[in-house]
Tab-separated table of C-alpha atoms in Angstrom:
chain	number	residue	atom	x	y	z
A	1429	MET	CA	13.275	77.435	-19.277
A	1430	LEU	CA	15.598	79.560	-21.402
A	1431	ILE	CA	12.757	81.809	-22.612
A	1432	GLN	CA	12.003	82.877	-19.034
A	1433	ALA	CA	15.683	83.396	-18.243
A	1434	SER	CA	16.590	85.484	-21.286
A	1435	THR	CA	14.226	86.550	-24.067
A	1436	SER	CA	11.265	87.308	-21.778
A	1437	THR	CA	13.349	89.272	-19.271
A	1438	ILE	CA	15.434	91.397	-21.658
A	1439	PRO	CA	12.656	94.006	-22.239
A	1440	ALA	CA	11.540	93.949	-18.580
A	1441	TYR	CA	13.638	97.005	-17.624
A	1442	VAL	CA	11.925	99.218	-20.203
A	1443	MET	CA	8.514	97.724	-19.407
A	1444	GLN	CA	8.751	98.910	-15.801
A	1445	CYS	CA	8.341	102.554	-16.735
A	1446	MET	CA	6.942	102.642	-20.265
A	1447	ALA	CA	3.920	101.275	-22.115
A	1448	LEU	CA	5.404	99.631	-25.187
A	1449	PRO	CA	3.512	99.758	-28.520
A	1450	ASN	CA	1.275	96.768	-29.209
A	1451	LYS	CA	3.178	95.925	-32.397
A	1452	LEU	CA	6.443	95.717	-30.471
A	1453	LEU	CA	4.831	93.517	-27.814
A	1454	ASP	CA	3.465	91.217	-30.511
A	1455	ASP	CA	6.926	91.006	-32.074
A	1456	ILE	CA	8.432	89.999	-28.705
A	1457	ASP	CA	5.829	87.246	-28.378
A	1458	ARG	CA	6.547	86.099	-31.932
A	1459	VAL	CA	10.267	85.764	-31.151
A	1460	ASN	CA	9.467	83.744	-28.025
A	1461	ARG	CA	6.995	81.507	-29.868
A	1462	ASN	CA	9.490	80.758	-32.625
A	1463	PHE	CA	12.211	80.021	-30.091
A	1464	LEU	CA	9.947	77.641	-28.168
A	1465	TRP	CA	8.952	75.580	-31.201
A	1466	GLY	CA	12.209	75.902	-33.138
A	1467	SER	CA	10.814	78.091	-35.943
A	1468	SER	CA	12.596	80.805	-37.874
A	1469	ASP	CA	11.905	83.043	-40.853
A	1470	SER	CA	13.465	80.462	-43.159
A	1471	SER	CA	12.183	77.299	-41.439
A	1472	LYS	CA	8.583	77.163	-40.255
A	1473	ARG	CA	7.596	74.542	-37.699
A	1474	THR	CA	4.260	73.592	-36.213
A	1475	HIS	CA	3.307	75.433	-33.037
A	1476	TRP	CA	1.465	72.539	-31.423
A	1477	VAL	CA	-0.047	74.357	-28.429
A	1478	GLY	CA	-1.673	77.775	-28.745
A	1479	TRP	CA	0.221	80.759	-27.326
A	1480	HIS	CA	-2.768	81.686	-25.148
A	1481	LYS	CA	-2.370	78.281	-23.436
A	1482	VAL	CA	1.428	78.367	-23.259
A	1483	THR	CA	1.371	81.723	-21.429
A	1484	LYS	CA	-0.828	80.426	-18.625
A	1485	ALA	CA	0.555	79.329	-15.269
A	1486	LYS	CA	1.595	75.690	-14.987
A	1487	ASP	CA	-1.314	74.872	-12.687
A	1488	GLN	CA	-3.664	76.194	-15.390
A	1489	GLY	CA	-2.198	74.113	-18.201
A	1490	GLY	CA	0.512	76.439	-19.494
A	1491	LEU	CA	4.294	76.586	-19.285
A	1492	GLY	CA	4.454	79.616	-17.018
A	1493	ILE	CA	5.842	81.834	-19.799
A	1494	GLN	CA	4.456	85.352	-19.566
A	1495	SER	CA	3.112	87.147	-22.618
A	1496	ALA	CA	4.772	90.483	-23.356
A	1497	ARG	CA	1.525	92.448	-23.195
A	1498	GLY	CA	0.454	90.939	-19.869
A	1499	ARG	CA	3.911	91.417	-18.353
A	1500	ASN	CA	3.980	95.053	-19.446
A	1501	GLN	CA	0.569	95.662	-17.842
A	1502	ALA	CA	1.661	93.949	-14.612
A	1503	LEU	CA	4.872	95.995	-14.373
A	1504	LEU	CA	2.934	99.223	-14.965
A	1505	ALA	CA	0.553	98.206	-12.167
A	1506	LYS	CA	3.652	97.853	-9.990
A	1507	LEU	CA	4.631	101.404	-10.967
A	1508	ASN	CA	1.210	102.579	-9.725
A	1509	TRP	CA	1.832	100.720	-6.484
A	1510	ARG	CA	5.261	102.316	-6.030
A	1511	ILE	CA	4.064	105.878	-6.581
A	1512	ARG	CA	1.514	105.365	-3.790
A	1513	MET	CA	3.833	103.539	-1.410
A	1514	GLU	CA	7.027	105.582	-1.928
A	1515	LYS	CA	5.456	108.939	-1.133
A	1516	ASP	CA	8.698	110.519	0.035
A	1517	ALA	CA	10.727	109.448	-3.009
A	1518	LEU	CA	11.846	112.365	-5.167
A	1519	TRP	CA	10.551	110.875	-8.432
A	1520	ALA	CA	7.106	110.287	-6.881
A	1521	LYS	CA	6.944	113.861	-5.528
A	1522	VAL	CA	7.836	115.299	-8.931
A	1523	LEU	CA	5.157	113.298	-10.764
A	1524	ARG	CA	2.455	114.047	-8.197
A	1525	SER	CA	3.183	117.770	-8.121
A	1526	LYS	CA	3.181	117.933	-11.921
A	1527	TYR	CA	0.150	115.766	-12.759
A	1528	CYS	CA	-1.951	115.608	-9.563
A	1529	ASN	CA	-2.369	119.343	-8.956
A	1530	SER	CA	-5.793	121.020	-8.911
A	1531	ARG	CA	-5.425	122.358	-12.476
A	1532	GLN	CA	-4.829	118.874	-13.882
A	1533	LEU	CA	-7.477	117.161	-11.747
A	1534	HIS	CA	-10.268	119.632	-12.635
A	1535	ALA	CA	-9.478	119.956	-16.329
A	1536	ARG	CA	-12.349	119.148	-18.710
A	1537	ALA	CA	-10.335	116.872	-21.005
A	1538	LYS	CA	-7.670	115.396	-18.750
A	1539	ASP	CA	-6.808	112.657	-21.252
A	1540	LYS	CA	-5.866	115.219	-23.898
A	1541	LEU	CA	-3.471	117.203	-21.702
A	1542	PRO	CA	0.233	116.784	-22.574
A	1543	CYS	CA	2.170	114.479	-20.262
A	1544	SER	CA	5.347	112.425	-20.131
A	1545	ARG	CA	5.609	108.823	-21.266
A	1546	VAL	CA	6.071	107.724	-17.659
A	1547	TRP	CA	2.764	109.312	-16.631
A	1548	LYS	CA	1.027	107.751	-19.634
A	1549	ALA	CA	2.433	104.395	-18.527
A	1550	ILE	CA	1.062	104.945	-15.013
A	1551	GLN	CA	-2.368	105.706	-16.469
A	1552	LYS	CA	-2.272	102.598	-18.632
A	1553	GLY	CA	-1.442	100.366	-15.666
A	1554	SER	CA	-4.095	101.854	-13.390
A	1555	ASP	CA	-6.841	99.398	-14.431
A	1556	VAL	CA	-4.862	96.339	-13.328
A	1557	PHE	CA	-3.707	98.202	-10.227
A	1558	HIS	CA	-7.246	99.022	-9.088
A	1559	LYS	CA	-8.356	95.431	-9.688
A	1560	GLY	CA	-5.642	94.126	-7.367
A	1561	ILE	CA	-5.810	96.520	-4.414
A	1562	ARG	CA	-8.108	97.072	-1.487
A	1563	TRP	CA	-8.112	99.197	1.644
A	1564	ILE	CA	-7.953	98.105	5.281
A	1565	PRO	CA	-9.854	100.697	7.342
A	1566	GLY	CA	-8.010	102.250	10.263
A	1567	GLN	CA	-9.240	103.901	13.455
A	1568	ASN	CA	-9.599	107.316	11.773
A	1569	SER	CA	-10.911	105.826	8.550
A	1570	SER	CA	-12.262	108.172	5.890
A	1571	LEU	CA	-13.249	105.419	3.467
A	1572	SER	CA	-16.659	105.537	1.822
A	1573	ILE	CA	-18.611	102.376	2.518
A	1574	TRP	CA	-19.998	102.414	-1.036
A	1575	HIS	CA	-17.374	103.767	-3.392
A	1576	ASP	CA	-13.975	102.836	-1.904
A	1577	LYS	CA	-12.710	99.298	-2.414
A	1578	TRP	CA	-12.338	97.978	1.133
A	1579	PHE	CA	-14.250	94.760	0.348
A	1580	ALA	CA	-12.149	92.045	-1.280
A	1581	LYS	CA	-14.274	91.560	-4.409
A	1582	ALA	CA	-15.164	95.117	-5.468
A	1583	ALA	CA	-16.572	98.415	-4.231
A	1584	LEU	CA	-19.789	97.658	-2.353
A	1585	ARG	CA	-21.858	99.926	-4.619
A	1586	ALA	CA	-21.102	97.663	-7.586
A	1587	LEU	CA	-22.594	94.665	-5.742
A	1588	ILE	CA	-25.984	96.119	-4.806
A	1589	GLN	CA	-28.921	97.426	-6.798
A	1590	GLY	CA	-31.246	100.336	-6.227
A	1591	PRO	CA	-30.877	104.052	-5.449
A	1592	LEU	CA	-29.267	105.436	-2.295
A	1593	LEU	CA	-30.402	108.329	-0.148
A	1594	LYS	CA	-28.188	111.431	-0.068
A	1595	GLU	CA	-27.268	110.720	3.556
A	1596	GLU	CA	-26.347	107.149	2.688
A	1597	GLU	CA	-24.113	108.242	-0.200
A	1598	ARG	CA	-21.825	109.958	2.313
A	1599	LEU	CA	-21.675	107.055	4.771
A	1600	GLN	CA	-18.215	105.998	5.835
A	1601	VAL	CA	-17.068	102.563	6.968
A	1602	LYS	CA	-16.437	103.688	10.558
A	1603	GLU	CA	-20.070	104.881	10.833
A	1604	VAL	CA	-21.477	101.434	10.025
A	1605	PHE	CA	-18.874	99.323	11.831
A	1606	GLY	CA	-18.708	99.714	15.603
A	1607	PRO	CA	-17.426	97.895	18.697
A	1608	HIS	CA	-20.260	95.379	18.415
A	1609	GLY	CA	-19.910	94.697	14.714
A	1610	TRP	CA	-21.787	95.878	11.666
A	1611	ASP	CA	-24.958	97.962	11.965
A	1612	TRP	CA	-26.772	97.505	8.640
A	1613	SER	CA	-29.885	99.312	9.953
A	1614	LYS	CA	-28.276	102.559	8.786
A	1615	VAL	CA	-28.594	101.325	5.207
A	1616	SER	CA	-31.956	101.328	3.415
A	1617	VAL	CA	-30.982	99.050	0.511
A	1618	GLN	CA	-30.774	95.279	0.789
A	1619	VAL	CA	-27.195	93.985	0.916
A	1620	PRO	CA	-27.007	90.354	-0.338
A	1621	ASN	CA	-26.628	87.775	2.428
A	1622	ASP	CA	-23.553	86.179	0.867
A	1623	VAL	CA	-21.848	89.586	0.779
A	1624	ILE	CA	-22.738	90.219	4.443
A	1625	MET	CA	-21.332	86.819	5.416
A	1626	GLU	CA	-18.045	87.529	3.621
A	1627	ILE	CA	-17.815	90.990	5.229
A	1628	ASN	CA	-18.410	89.494	8.691
A	1629	ALA	CA	-15.560	87.048	8.071
A	1630	MET	CA	-13.091	89.821	7.224
A	1631	PRO	CA	-10.591	90.891	9.935
A	1632	PHE	CA	-10.814	94.592	10.799
A	1633	SER	CA	-8.475	96.893	12.676
A	1634	LEU	CA	-11.007	99.595	13.580
A	1635	GLY	CA	-10.671	100.537	17.212
A	1636	THR	CA	-7.053	99.398	17.412
A	1637	SER	CA	-3.758	101.276	17.389
A	1638	ILE	CA	-3.731	101.382	13.555
A	1639	GLU	CA	-5.090	104.864	12.814
A	1640	GLU	CA	-4.694	105.425	9.072
A	1641	ASP	CA	-6.307	103.488	6.244
A	1642	ARG	CA	-3.828	101.062	4.744
A	1643	LEU	CA	-3.563	100.043	1.095
A	1644	ILE	CA	-2.817	96.343	0.509
A	1645	TRP	CA	-2.495	94.011	-2.482
A	1646	ASN	CA	-5.183	91.329	-2.597
A	1647	GLY	CA	-3.015	88.636	-4.177
A	1648	ASP	CA	-0.430	88.483	-1.365
A	1649	LYS	CA	-1.027	87.226	2.188
A	1650	HIS	CA	1.186	89.998	3.593
A	1651	GLY	CA	-0.471	92.712	1.493
A	1652	ASP	CA	2.631	93.487	-0.561
A	1653	PHE	CA	2.559	93.853	-4.335
A	1654	GLU	CA	2.947	90.552	-6.176
A	1655	LEU	CA	3.857	90.556	-9.859
A	1656	LYS	CA	2.455	87.058	-10.457
A	1657	SER	CA	-1.065	87.967	-9.324
A	1658	ALA	CA	-0.888	91.278	-11.230
A	1659	TYR	CA	-0.035	89.346	-14.403
A	1660	SER	CA	-2.970	87.019	-13.722
A	1661	LEU	CA	-5.300	90.035	-13.483
A	1662	ALA	CA	-3.865	91.556	-16.674
A	1663	THR	CA	-4.396	88.381	-18.705
A	1664	ARG	CA	-7.632	87.158	-17.146
A	1665	CYS	CA	-10.130	86.074	-19.815
A	1666	SER	CA	-13.866	86.609	-19.333
A	1667	GLU	CA	-14.662	83.287	-20.991
A	1668	GLU	CA	-14.557	80.220	-18.773
A	1669	GLU	CA	-12.184	77.591	-20.103
A	1670	GLU	CA	-12.010	73.897	-19.356
A	1671	GLU	CA	-10.013	73.078	-16.235
A	1672	PHE	CA	-6.614	71.503	-16.864
A	1673	MET	CA	-6.224	68.244	-14.944
A	1674	GLY	CA	-2.546	67.595	-15.679
A	1675	CYS	CA	-0.714	69.750	-13.122
A	1676	TRP	CA	0.821	66.562	-11.724
A	1677	VAL	CA	3.027	66.236	-14.827
A	1678	TRP	CA	5.528	68.811	-13.526
A	1679	LYS	CA	6.099	66.766	-10.354
A	1680	VAL	CA	7.058	63.576	-12.180
A	1681	ASP	CA	10.634	62.469	-11.530
A	1682	THR	CA	11.991	62.398	-15.067
A	1683	LEU	CA	13.873	64.503	-17.610
A	1684	PRO	CA	12.459	67.988	-18.403
A	1685	ARG	CA	12.147	67.073	-22.084
A	1686	ILE	CA	9.927	64.106	-21.227
A	1687	LYS	CA	7.782	66.285	-18.959
A	1688	SER	CA	7.225	68.670	-21.874
A	1689	PHE	CA	6.351	65.728	-24.127
A	1690	MET	CA	3.737	64.446	-21.657
A	1691	TRP	CA	2.386	68.000	-21.306
A	1692	GLN	CA	1.848	68.069	-25.075
A	1693	CYS	CA	0.139	64.667	-24.888
A	1694	LEU	CA	-2.248	65.997	-22.242
A	1695	HIS	CA	-3.100	68.828	-24.658
A	1696	ASN	CA	-3.594	66.282	-27.493
A	1697	SER	CA	-0.894	68.097	-29.439
A	1698	ILE	CA	1.835	65.844	-30.821
A	1699	GLY	CA	2.493	64.831	-34.416
A	1700	VAL	CA	0.447	61.618	-34.629
A	1701	GLY	CA	-1.742	61.029	-37.691
A	1702	ASP	CA	-4.979	61.935	-35.921
A	1703	CYS	CA	-3.653	65.328	-34.745
A	1704	LEU	CA	-2.100	66.062	-38.162
A	1705	VAL	CA	-5.403	65.421	-39.974
A	1706	LYS	CA	-7.356	67.605	-37.509
A	1707	ARG	CA	-4.914	70.461	-38.188
A	1708	HIS	CA	-5.141	69.880	-41.967
A	1709	LEU	CA	-1.427	69.054	-42.118
A	1710	SER	CA	-1.936	65.590	-43.553
A	1711	GLU	CA	-4.561	63.445	-45.269
A	1712	MET	CA	-3.387	60.113	-43.838
A	1713	ASP	CA	-4.275	59.234	-40.244
A	1714	ARG	CA	-3.242	55.553	-40.297
A	1715	CYS	CA	-0.521	54.235	-38.012
A	1716	PRO	CA	2.753	54.111	-40.003
A	1717	ILE	CA	3.846	50.955	-38.140
A	1718	CYS	CA	0.823	48.651	-38.012
A	1719	LEU	CA	-0.959	50.331	-40.981
A	1720	ARG	CA	-4.352	49.276	-39.599
A	1721	GLU	CA	-5.664	51.625	-36.893
A	1722	VAL	CA	-6.011	55.398	-36.727
A	1723	GLU	CA	-2.849	56.752	-35.128
A	1724	THR	CA	-4.083	58.501	-31.998
A	1725	ILE	CA	-1.797	59.330	-29.074
A	1726	ILE	CA	-3.016	56.402	-26.995
A	1727	HIS	CA	-2.609	54.067	-29.976
A	1728	ARG	CA	0.927	55.272	-30.572
A	1729	LEU	CA	2.049	54.882	-26.951
A	1730	ARG	CA	0.061	51.834	-25.846
A	1731	ASP	CA	-2.352	50.078	-28.232
A	1732	CYS	CA	-0.179	49.552	-31.325
A	1733	GLU	CA	1.109	45.974	-31.636
A	1734	MET	CA	4.734	47.091	-31.386
A	1735	ALA	CA	3.958	49.173	-28.296
A	1736	LYS	CA	2.099	46.249	-26.697
A	1737	THR	CA	5.111	44.018	-27.272
A	1738	THR	CA	7.291	46.552	-25.443
A	1739	TRP	CA	4.903	46.794	-22.494
A	1740	THR	CA	4.545	43.015	-22.094
A	1741	SER	CA	8.356	42.719	-22.153
A	1742	LEU	CA	8.364	44.977	-19.092
A	1743	GLY	CA	5.977	42.769	-17.098
A	1744	VAL	CA	2.570	44.173	-18.102
A	1745	GLN	CA	-0.075	41.463	-18.475
A	1746	PRO	CA	-1.679	41.454	-21.983
A	1747	ASN	CA	-5.294	41.437	-20.736
A	1748	SER	CA	-4.852	43.706	-17.714
A	1749	SER	CA	-6.587	47.020	-16.971
A	1750	PHE	CA	-3.375	48.719	-18.128
A	1751	PHE	CA	-4.814	48.709	-21.680
A	1752	GLU	CA	-8.282	50.028	-20.743
A	1753	ASP	CA	-7.908	53.556	-19.313
A	1754	SER	CA	-8.210	56.783	-21.265
A	1755	LEU	CA	-5.044	58.716	-22.152
A	1756	HIS	CA	-5.154	61.224	-19.275
A	1757	ILE	CA	-5.972	58.624	-16.608
A	1758	TRP	CA	-3.436	56.164	-18.048
A	1759	LEU	CA	-0.585	58.670	-17.968
A	1760	GLU	CA	-1.360	59.934	-14.459
A	1761	LYS	CA	-1.910	56.488	-12.931
A	1762	ASN	CA	1.366	55.081	-14.263
A	1763	CYS	CA	3.438	58.168	-13.440
A	1764	LYS	CA	2.305	57.845	-9.806
A	1765	ASP	CA	2.803	54.072	-9.511
A	1766	HIS	CA	5.580	53.474	-6.948
A	1767	GLY	CA	5.706	49.712	-7.473
A	1768	CYS	CA	8.034	47.578	-9.610
A	1769	ARG	CA	6.757	45.294	-12.374
A	1770	VAL	CA	9.897	43.161	-12.536
A	1771	PRO	CA	12.569	42.647	-9.827
A	1772	ASN	CA	15.820	44.614	-10.198
A	1773	GLN	CA	14.075	47.222	-12.353
A	1774	PRO	CA	13.653	50.892	-11.397
A	1775	PRO	CA	10.321	51.985	-9.875
A	1776	TRP	CA	7.519	52.065	-12.439
A	1777	ARG	CA	6.999	55.823	-12.007
A	1778	ILE	CA	10.629	56.302	-13.132
A	1779	LEU	CA	10.603	53.711	-15.913
A	1780	PHE	CA	7.222	54.525	-17.489
A	1781	PRO	CA	8.079	58.058	-18.783
A	1782	PHE	CA	11.243	56.753	-20.456
A	1783	VAL	CA	9.291	53.974	-22.192
A	1784	ILE	CA	6.699	56.300	-23.761
A	1785	TRP	CA	9.457	58.736	-24.759
A	1786	LEU	CA	11.509	56.030	-26.498
A	1787	LEU	CA	8.369	54.635	-28.176
A	1788	TRP	CA	7.733	58.092	-29.591
A	1789	LYS	CA	11.341	58.488	-30.765
A	1790	GLU	CA	11.258	55.042	-32.379
A	1791	ARG	CA	8.075	55.975	-34.243
A	1792	ASN	CA	9.786	59.106	-35.589
A	1793	ASN	CA	12.750	57.029	-36.762
A	1794	VAL	CA	10.333	54.858	-38.746
A	1795	VAL	CA	8.532	57.861	-40.284
A	1796	PHE	CA	11.394	60.251	-40.986
A	1797	ARG	CA	14.452	57.999	-41.342
A	1798	ALA	CA	12.788	54.978	-42.963
A	1799	GLN	CA	14.170	52.684	-40.264
A	1800	HIS	CA	12.556	49.504	-38.949
A	1801	PHE	CA	11.013	49.460	-35.489
A	1802	GLN	CA	13.699	48.258	-33.069
A	1803	PRO	CA	12.525	45.504	-30.668
A	1804	GLY	CA	14.926	46.530	-27.882
A	1805	VAL	CA	13.030	49.627	-26.688
A	1806	HIS	CA	12.253	48.049	-23.311
A	1807	SER	CA	15.906	47.295	-22.479
A	1808	GLU	CA	17.045	50.775	-23.548
A	1809	ALA	CA	14.291	52.317	-21.397
A	1810	VAL	CA	15.424	50.301	-18.364
A	1811	PHE	CA	19.043	51.391	-18.927
A	1812	GLN	CA	18.161	55.093	-19.234
A	1813	ALA	CA	15.790	54.962	-16.237
A	1814	LEU	CA	18.479	53.344	-14.056
A	1815	GLU	CA	21.025	55.918	-15.198
A	1816	PHE	CA	18.617	58.754	-14.340
A	1817	LEU	CA	17.768	57.149	-10.992
A	1818	HIS	CA	21.377	56.793	-9.829
A	1819	CYS	CA	22.965	59.867	-11.436
A	1820	ALA	CA	20.218	62.480	-11.207
A	1821	LEU	CA	17.572	61.469	-8.690
A	1822	ASN	CA	19.491	59.850	-5.824
A	1823	PRO	CA	21.922	62.792	-5.251
A	1824	LYS	CA	18.943	65.140	-5.221
A	1825	ILE	CA	17.143	63.033	-2.621
A	1826	ALA	CA	20.257	62.775	-0.439
A	1827	GLY	CA	20.891	66.519	-0.484
A	1828	SER	CA	17.303	67.684	-0.088
A	1829	LYS	CA	16.989	67.030	3.654
A	1830	ARG	CA	17.681	69.884	6.007
A	1831	MET	CA	16.616	70.774	9.546
A	1832	PHE	CA	15.265	74.113	10.663
A	1833	TRP	CA	13.573	75.415	13.791
A	1834	ILE	CA	9.880	76.255	13.672
A	1835	ARG	CA	9.044	79.315	15.724
A	1836	TRP	CA	6.005	81.429	16.481
A	1837	GLU	CA	5.952	84.875	14.867
A	1838	LYS	CA	4.004	87.606	16.562
A	1839	PRO	CA	1.282	89.478	14.606
A	1840	SER	CA	1.231	93.213	13.888
A	1841	PRO	CA	0.156	95.524	16.761
A	1842	GLY	CA	-3.606	95.505	17.142
A	1843	TRP	CA	-4.021	92.066	15.572
A	1844	VAL	CA	-4.241	88.532	16.950
A	1845	ARG	CA	-2.956	85.272	15.450
A	1846	LEU	CA	-4.710	81.897	15.605
A	1847	ASN	CA	-2.402	78.840	15.606
A	1848	ILE	CA	-4.002	75.428	15.182
A	1849	ASP	CA	-2.931	71.802	15.112
A	1850	ARG	CA	-4.744	68.530	14.502
A	1851	SER	CA	-4.247	64.798	14.638
A	1852	ALA	CA	-6.099	61.713	13.454
A	1853	LEU	CA	-5.904	57.986	14.196
A	1854	GLY	CA	-6.561	56.421	10.818
A	1855	ASN	CA	-8.839	57.507	7.988
A	1856	PRO	CA	-11.636	57.173	8.927
A	1857	GLY	CA	-10.840	57.262	12.630
A	1858	ARG	CA	-10.808	59.392	15.762
A	1859	ALA	CA	-9.602	62.934	15.210
A	1860	GLY	CA	-9.046	66.040	17.248
A	1861	CYS	CA	-7.895	69.625	16.856
A	1862	GLY	CA	-7.074	72.638	18.962
A	1863	GLY	CA	-6.038	76.229	18.676
A	1864	ILE	CA	-4.651	79.194	20.594
A	1865	ILE	CA	-5.236	82.914	19.958
A	1866	ARG	CA	-2.423	85.293	20.923
A	1867	ASN	CA	-1.825	89.015	20.426
A	1868	ASP	CA	1.461	90.739	19.632
A	1869	ARG	CA	2.574	90.370	23.258
A	1870	GLY	CA	2.154	86.582	23.129
């Protein structure tokens, strides 16, 4: 998408080392919103899907566009990561010597002390940074078992209730974890069973050749900083929202514009009469073609008499279950149907998206251009689907196959790697699995 390639990335360089003002971030989002929906200062257009939904990941119902504020927070979290990882870099040494000395650390009002914009940016990104990191204890670990974040979820003290003894306050991870596992008898408070089970399942390097505590990023399997997970932490909402069940739409083999149209349909956000009335943009919700029923999305694409005529011309039986499913199920089922309704036609999963797209365009011609509904939608859809199949899809399929060798990669020193494989004869049927554990020497 052009927004991700240009307008969202232009301010990224400045965002990496500076906390931009909220007004400027809002203005960047406004430019991106207007570009997405085709609005301008002189021509206002309806923004059909809320910006808070658009800026979610595609698997959460959004378009994968990042909001300016969330991206700024994620990049500042990356700056926090760099100053801790690049300890020998000159810029990191200068900042630490200037702002992490004893005078600064023990000042009464540290927030009011003068500092550079870069250091202010580091402070602003520290919240997201601390949410995304955790420590892996080493052989000479100095981590506190209560207050340092070595557990994946949070510091252990935040997960338990009750006071601690003075001796327990100073307990370190290496004093509770030994060669035979965890010794919780040294702790007087009750640690929840689910927390203990998760701790027991965590891999530890105590007692191995790894001596120092190691800082890792929770959102990446290799422990390296990942901007995507940092953005997710920066924009995470405390309120639980309804799960989006339309992630499949981005895997449909069709034109990007049609994918976006179906995405809007799954959000119940296209310009049919029902949606216009709910947004107080119109007082008439009747279908402009049949003039009888309320124009909902499913009526427009399937249940209107003109739409039914198109579908039956493509081999759909008038009284079949095709006309019974709800909108979401109907779209998903037909976009995944690999069969053919009529011989010498493209697969139904290719043809179906073009039909609903042309039905929608034909409706707009009736409403905005005062044209009559054209009866040849089905033949035009077949032509466009065949053109897409032969010109766009087949070359992609032919060039997508490639061979590569699969090899075993050894783990880091002090760790072991478990490789597994499985096989089944039918479903249900006989099944089996096996595994092998190897260290860094194989």
